[in-house]
Coordinates of C-alpha atoms in Angstrom, one line a residue:
X1 CA 210.4 71.6 95.4
X2 CA 211.6 68.1 96.3
X3 CA 208.5 66.2 97.3
X4 CA 208.2 62.9 99.1
X5 CA 205.0 61.1 98.1
X6 CA 203.6 58.1 100.0
X7 CA 201.1 56.0 98.0
X8 CA 202.9 57.2 94.9
X9 CA 202.2 54.0 92.9
X10 CA 198.5 53.8 93.8
X11 CA 195.5 54.9 91.7
X12 CA 195.6 58.5 92.9
X13 CA 199.4 58.6 93.5
X14 CA 200.1 57.6 89.9
X15 CA 198.3 60.7 88.8
X16 CA 199.9 63.0 91.5
X17 CA 203.5 62.0 90.5
X18 CA 203.2 63.3 86.9
X19 CA 201.2 66.3 88.0
X20 CA 204.1 67.3 90.3
X21 CA 206.8 66.6 87.8
X22 CA 204.9 68.5 85.1
X23 CA 204.9 71.5 87.4
X24 CA 208.6 71.4 87.8
X25 CA 208.9 69.6 91.2
X26 CA 211.2 66.6 91.9
X27 CA 209.4 63.6 93.3
X28 CA 210.6 60.8 95.6
X29 CA 208.0 58.1 95.7
X30 CA 207.4 55.4 98.3
X31 CA 207.5 51.9 96.8
X32 CA 207.0 48.6 98.6
X33 CA 207.7 46.3 95.6
X34 CA 210.0 46.0 92.6
X35 CA 207.1 46.6 90.3
X36 CA 206.3 49.8 92.1
X37 CA 209.8 51.0 92.1
X38 CA 210.1 50.3 88.3
X39 CA 206.8 52.3 87.7
X40 CA 208.1 55.3 89.6
X41 CA 211.4 55.3 87.7
X42 CA 209.6 55.1 84.4
X43 CA 207.5 58.1 85.5
X44 CA 210.7 60.1 86.2
X45 CA 210.6 59.9 90.0
X46 CA 213.2 58.7 92.5
X47 CA 212.4 55.7 94.7
X48 CA 212.3 55.3 98.4
X49 CA 211.8 51.7 99.5
X50 CA 209.6 51.1 102.6
X51 CA 206.0 50.8 103.8
X52 CA 203.6 52.2 106.4
X53 CA 204.8 49.7 109.1
X54 CA 208.2 51.6 109.1
X55 CA 207.4 55.1 110.3
X56 CA 211.0 55.8 111.2
X57 CA 212.1 55.3 107.6
X58 CA 209.3 57.5 106.3
X59 CA 210.3 60.2 108.8
X60 CA 213.9 60.1 107.3
X61 CA 212.5 60.4 103.8
X62 CA 210.3 63.4 104.9
X63 CA 213.3 65.0 106.6
X64 CA 215.1 64.9 103.2
X65 CA 212.3 66.6 101.3
X66 CA 211.0 70.1 100.9
X67 CA 207.4 68.9 101.3
X68 CA 205.4 65.7 101.7
X69 CA 202.1 64.4 100.3
X70 CA 200.8 61.5 102.3
X71 CA 198.4 59.3 100.2
X72 CA 199.1 55.8 101.4
X73 CA 196.6 54.1 103.6
X74 CA 195.9 50.5 104.7
X75 CA 192.4 49.9 103.3
X76 CA 191.5 47.1 105.7
X77 CA 187.7 47.1 105.9
X78 CA 187.8 44.4 108.5
X79 CA 189.8 46.5 111.0
X80 CA 189.3 50.2 110.5
X81 CA 190.7 51.0 113.9
X82 CA 194.1 49.3 113.2
X83 CA 194.3 51.0 109.8
X84 CA 193.7 54.4 111.4
X85 CA 196.3 53.7 114.2
X86 CA 198.9 52.9 111.5
X87 CA 198.1 56.1 109.6
X88 CA 198.3 58.2 112.8
X89 CA 201.8 56.8 113.6
X90 CA 203.0 57.7 110.1
X91 CA 201.6 61.3 110.3
X92 CA 203.1 61.9 113.7
X93 CA 206.5 60.5 112.6
X94 CA 206.7 62.6 109.5
X95 CA 205.3 65.7 111.3
X96 CA 208.0 65.4 113.9
X97 CA 210.7 65.2 111.2
X98 CA 209.4 68.4 109.6
X99 CA 208.9 70.3 113.0
X100 CA 210.1 73.9 112.9
X101 CA 210.7 74.0 109.2
X102 CA 207.5 75.5 107.9
X103 CA 207.5 72.8 105.2
X104 CA 204.2 71.4 104.0
X105 CA 202.8 68.0 105.0
X106 CA 199.6 67.2 103.1
X107 CA 197.5 64.4 104.7
X108 CA 194.7 62.5 103.0
X109 CA 191.3 62.1 104.5
X110 CA 187.7 61.7 103.2
X111 CA 184.7 63.9 102.8
X112 CA 182.5 61.3 104.7
X113 CA 184.5 62.2 107.9
X114 CA 182.5 65.4 108.1
X115 CA 179.2 65.6 110.1
X116 CA 176.3 63.9 108.3
X117 CA 172.9 65.3 107.5
X118 CA 173.9 68.5 105.8
X119 CA 176.2 70.0 103.2
X120 CA 179.8 69.5 104.4
X121 CA 182.2 72.5 104.2
X122 CA 185.9 72.8 104.5
X123 CA 185.7 74.4 108.0
X124 CA 183.9 71.4 109.4
X125 CA 185.9 69.5 112.1
X126 CA 185.9 65.7 111.6
X127 CA 183.1 63.7 113.2
X128 CA 184.5 62.0 116.4
X129 CA 185.3 58.3 116.3
X130 CA 186.0 57.8 112.6
X131 CA 189.2 56.0 111.6
X132 CA 190.5 59.1 109.8
X133 CA 189.7 61.6 112.6
X134 CA 193.0 61.2 114.6
X135 CA 195.2 61.7 111.6
X136 CA 193.3 64.7 110.4
X137 CA 193.4 66.3 113.8
X138 CA 197.1 65.6 114.1
X139 CA 197.8 67.1 110.7
X140 CA 196.0 70.3 111.5
X141 CA 197.6 70.5 115.0
X142 CA 201.1 70.5 113.3
X143 CA 200.6 74.2 112.7
X144 CA 201.6 74.7 116.3
X145 CA 204.9 72.8 115.7
X146 CA 206.1 74.9 112.8
X147 CA 204.8 72.5 110.1
X148 CA 202.5 73.6 107.2
X149 CA 200.1 70.7 107.9
X150 CA 196.9 70.5 105.8
X151 CA 194.3 68.0 104.8
X152 CA 192.7 67.0 101.5
X153 CA 189.4 65.3 101.9
X154 CA 188.7 63.0 99.0
X155 CA 185.2 62.2 97.7
X156 CA 184.2 58.6 98.3
X157 CA 184.3 58.1 94.6
X158 CA 187.6 59.1 93.1
X159 CA 187.0 57.9 89.6
X160 CA 188.7 57.4 86.2
X161 CA 190.3 54.6 84.2
X162 CA 192.0 52.1 86.4
X163 CA 189.7 52.7 89.3
X164 CA 189.5 49.8 91.8
X165 CA 187.5 51.6 94.5
X166 CA 183.8 51.7 95.4
X167 CA 182.2 52.0 91.9
X168 CA 183.9 48.8 90.5
X169 CA 182.7 47.0 93.6
X170 CA 179.2 48.2 93.0
X171 CA 179.4 47.0 89.4
X172 CA 180.7 43.6 90.6
X173 CA 177.9 43.3 93.1
X174 CA 175.3 44.2 90.4
X175 CA 176.7 41.5 88.1
X176 CA 176.6 38.9 90.9
X177 CA 173.2 39.8 92.2
X178 CA 171.6 40.4 88.8
X179 CA 170.3 43.8 90.0
X180 CA 171.7 47.3 90.5
X181 CA 170.7 48.3 94.0
X182 CA 170.3 51.5 95.9
X183 CA 169.3 51.9 99.6
X184 CA 165.8 53.1 100.4
X185 CA 164.7 55.7 98.0
X186 CA 168.3 56.2 96.7
X187 CA 168.2 60.0 97.3
X188 CA 171.4 59.9 99.4
X189 CA 174.2 61.7 97.7
X190 CA 177.9 60.8 97.0
X191 CA 180.3 63.5 95.9
X192 CA 182.8 62.5 93.2
X193 CA 186.1 63.7 91.8
X194 CA 188.2 62.5 88.8
X195 CA 191.6 61.3 89.9
X196 CA 193.4 63.8 87.6
X197 CA 191.4 66.7 89.2
X198 CA 192.3 65.3 92.6
X199 CA 196.0 65.2 91.6
X200 CA 195.8 68.8 90.6
X201 CA 194.3 69.7 94.0
X202 CA 197.1 67.9 95.9
X203 CA 199.7 70.0 94.1
X204 CA 197.9 73.2 94.7
X205 CA 197.5 72.4 98.4
X206 CA 201.2 71.5 98.6
X207 CA 202.2 74.8 97.0
X208 CA 199.7 77.2 98.5
X209 CA 197.8 76.0 101.6
X210 CA 198.3 77.7 104.9
X211 CA 198.9 75.6 108.0
X212 CA 196.0 74.0 109.7
X213 CA 193.6 74.0 106.8
X214 CA 191.2 71.5 105.2
X215 CA 190.3 71.2 101.5
X216 CA 187.6 69.3 99.6
X217 CA 188.3 67.3 96.5
X218 CA 184.7 67.2 95.4
X219 CA 184.0 68.1 91.8
X220 CA 180.4 66.7 92.0
X221 CA 178.8 68.1 95.1
X222 CA 176.5 65.1 95.4
X223 CA 175.3 62.5 92.9
X224 CA 172.1 60.7 94.1
X225 CA 172.9 57.1 94.6
X226 CA 169.9 56.0 92.6
X227 CA 171.3 57.8 89.6
X228 CA 174.5 55.9 90.0
X229 CA 172.6 52.6 90.2
X230 CA 170.6 53.5 87.1
X231 CA 173.7 54.0 85.0
X232 CA 175.1 50.7 86.2
X233 CA 171.8 48.9 85.5
X234 CA 171.6 50.3 82.0
X235 CA 175.1 49.2 81.1
X236 CA 174.7 45.8 82.6
X237 CA 171.1 45.5 81.4
X238 CA 169.8 44.5 84.8
X239 CA 166.9 45.8 86.8
X240 CA 167.5 48.7 89.2
X241 CA 165.9 48.0 92.6
X242 CA 165.6 49.5 96.1
X243 CA 167.3 47.6 98.9
X244 CA 165.7 48.1 102.3
X245 CA 168.2 49.7 104.8
X246 CA 168.1 46.7 107.0
X247 CA 169.3 44.5 104.1
X248 CA 172.1 46.8 102.9
X249 CA 174.8 44.8 104.7
X250 CA 173.7 41.5 103.2
X251 CA 173.3 43.0 99.7
X252 CA 176.4 45.2 99.5
X253 CA 178.7 43.4 101.8
X254 CA 181.4 45.7 103.3
X255 CA 179.9 48.5 101.2
X256 CA 176.7 48.3 103.1
X257 CA 177.9 50.8 105.7
X258 CA 178.6 53.3 102.9
X259 CA 175.9 52.7 100.3
X260 CA 173.2 54.6 102.3
X261 CA 175.5 57.5 103.4
X262 CA 174.3 61.0 102.5
X263 CA 177.5 63.0 102.0
X264 CA 176.8 66.2 100.0
X265 CA 180.1 68.2 100.0
X266 CA 180.9 71.7 99.0
X267 CA 184.3 72.7 97.5
X268 CA 183.4 76.4 97.1
X269 CA 186.2 77.5 99.5
X270 CA 188.7 75.2 97.9
X271 CA 188.0 76.6 94.4
X272 CA 188.0 80.2 95.5
X273 CA 191.1 80.2 97.6
X274 CA 193.3 77.8 95.7
X275 CA 192.0 78.4 92.1
X276 CA 191.1 74.7 91.7
X277 CA 189.0 74.2 88.6
X278 CA 187.9 70.6 88.0
X279 CA 188.3 69.9 84.2
X280 CA 187.6 66.2 83.9
X281 CA 184.3 64.4 83.3
X282 CA 181.9 64.1 86.3
X283 CA 181.2 60.8 87.9
X284 CA 178.0 59.9 85.9
X285 CA 179.6 61.0 82.6
X286 CA 182.8 59.0 83.3
X287 CA 180.7 56.0 84.2
X288 CA 178.5 56.3 81.1
X289 CA 181.6 56.3 78.9
X290 CA 181.7 52.5 79.3
X291 CA 185.2 51.8 80.3
X292 CA 184.1 50.6 83.8
X293 CA 182.2 47.8 82.2
X294 CA 184.8 46.4 79.9

């Protein structure tokens, strides 16, 4: 299969590209920069130059492929609404290019988009009003347009060497504050997935997933946030402390809105139907290996 991958040079995309190539697929990766283009060529992929602000170009690339994995996203924590609107335009443009072809379009979302307060499952519709909701709904609706649209919901912590997401920010905050914090009693749970396990799931969804389906990239169903803070505190040799919920924004900055989220997530259906078997270290084991603290 000839696969167009947006976000191909990112933390997850740089694992997805070799996963696809290793399974015999040809990859065309989106690159915004010369360095990104060089990295893709070195990985054995073709290069398509462009960015998310050019949905017409991405639509042309999608039209020339047998399938699409859409990983790229504008991670603008200051303007979630604008980031979500950009993503929706890209999903709609690529979906229109694939209409009537029964080709797969795999769109990325997050497990935290599911309703809060209970174990999230794959059949859960997204909570209304989140920045990922319109794109997820658009991807699933493509089934009515002859596109094998599906969604992979990533755990909030996609971890591994080279991670520059939430966990490195928590470590930086702990260094700056001199304490490793958690919100309230720290019992709220974050699912996790290693980036290589996530890459394998994207390939399986591309190859197998029926139209209009959602899948969960959650190897750890839910790691208590306090446990995460305790590993950070031990490695940095700083106290582990509770942060009152009303102070979370001040302590964690932009992460304040996420640090207290309880997002236990099941991937039972994903494992049973696609044969996905996470093989890499779990979040706490990966963190305890020490490479995050070098």
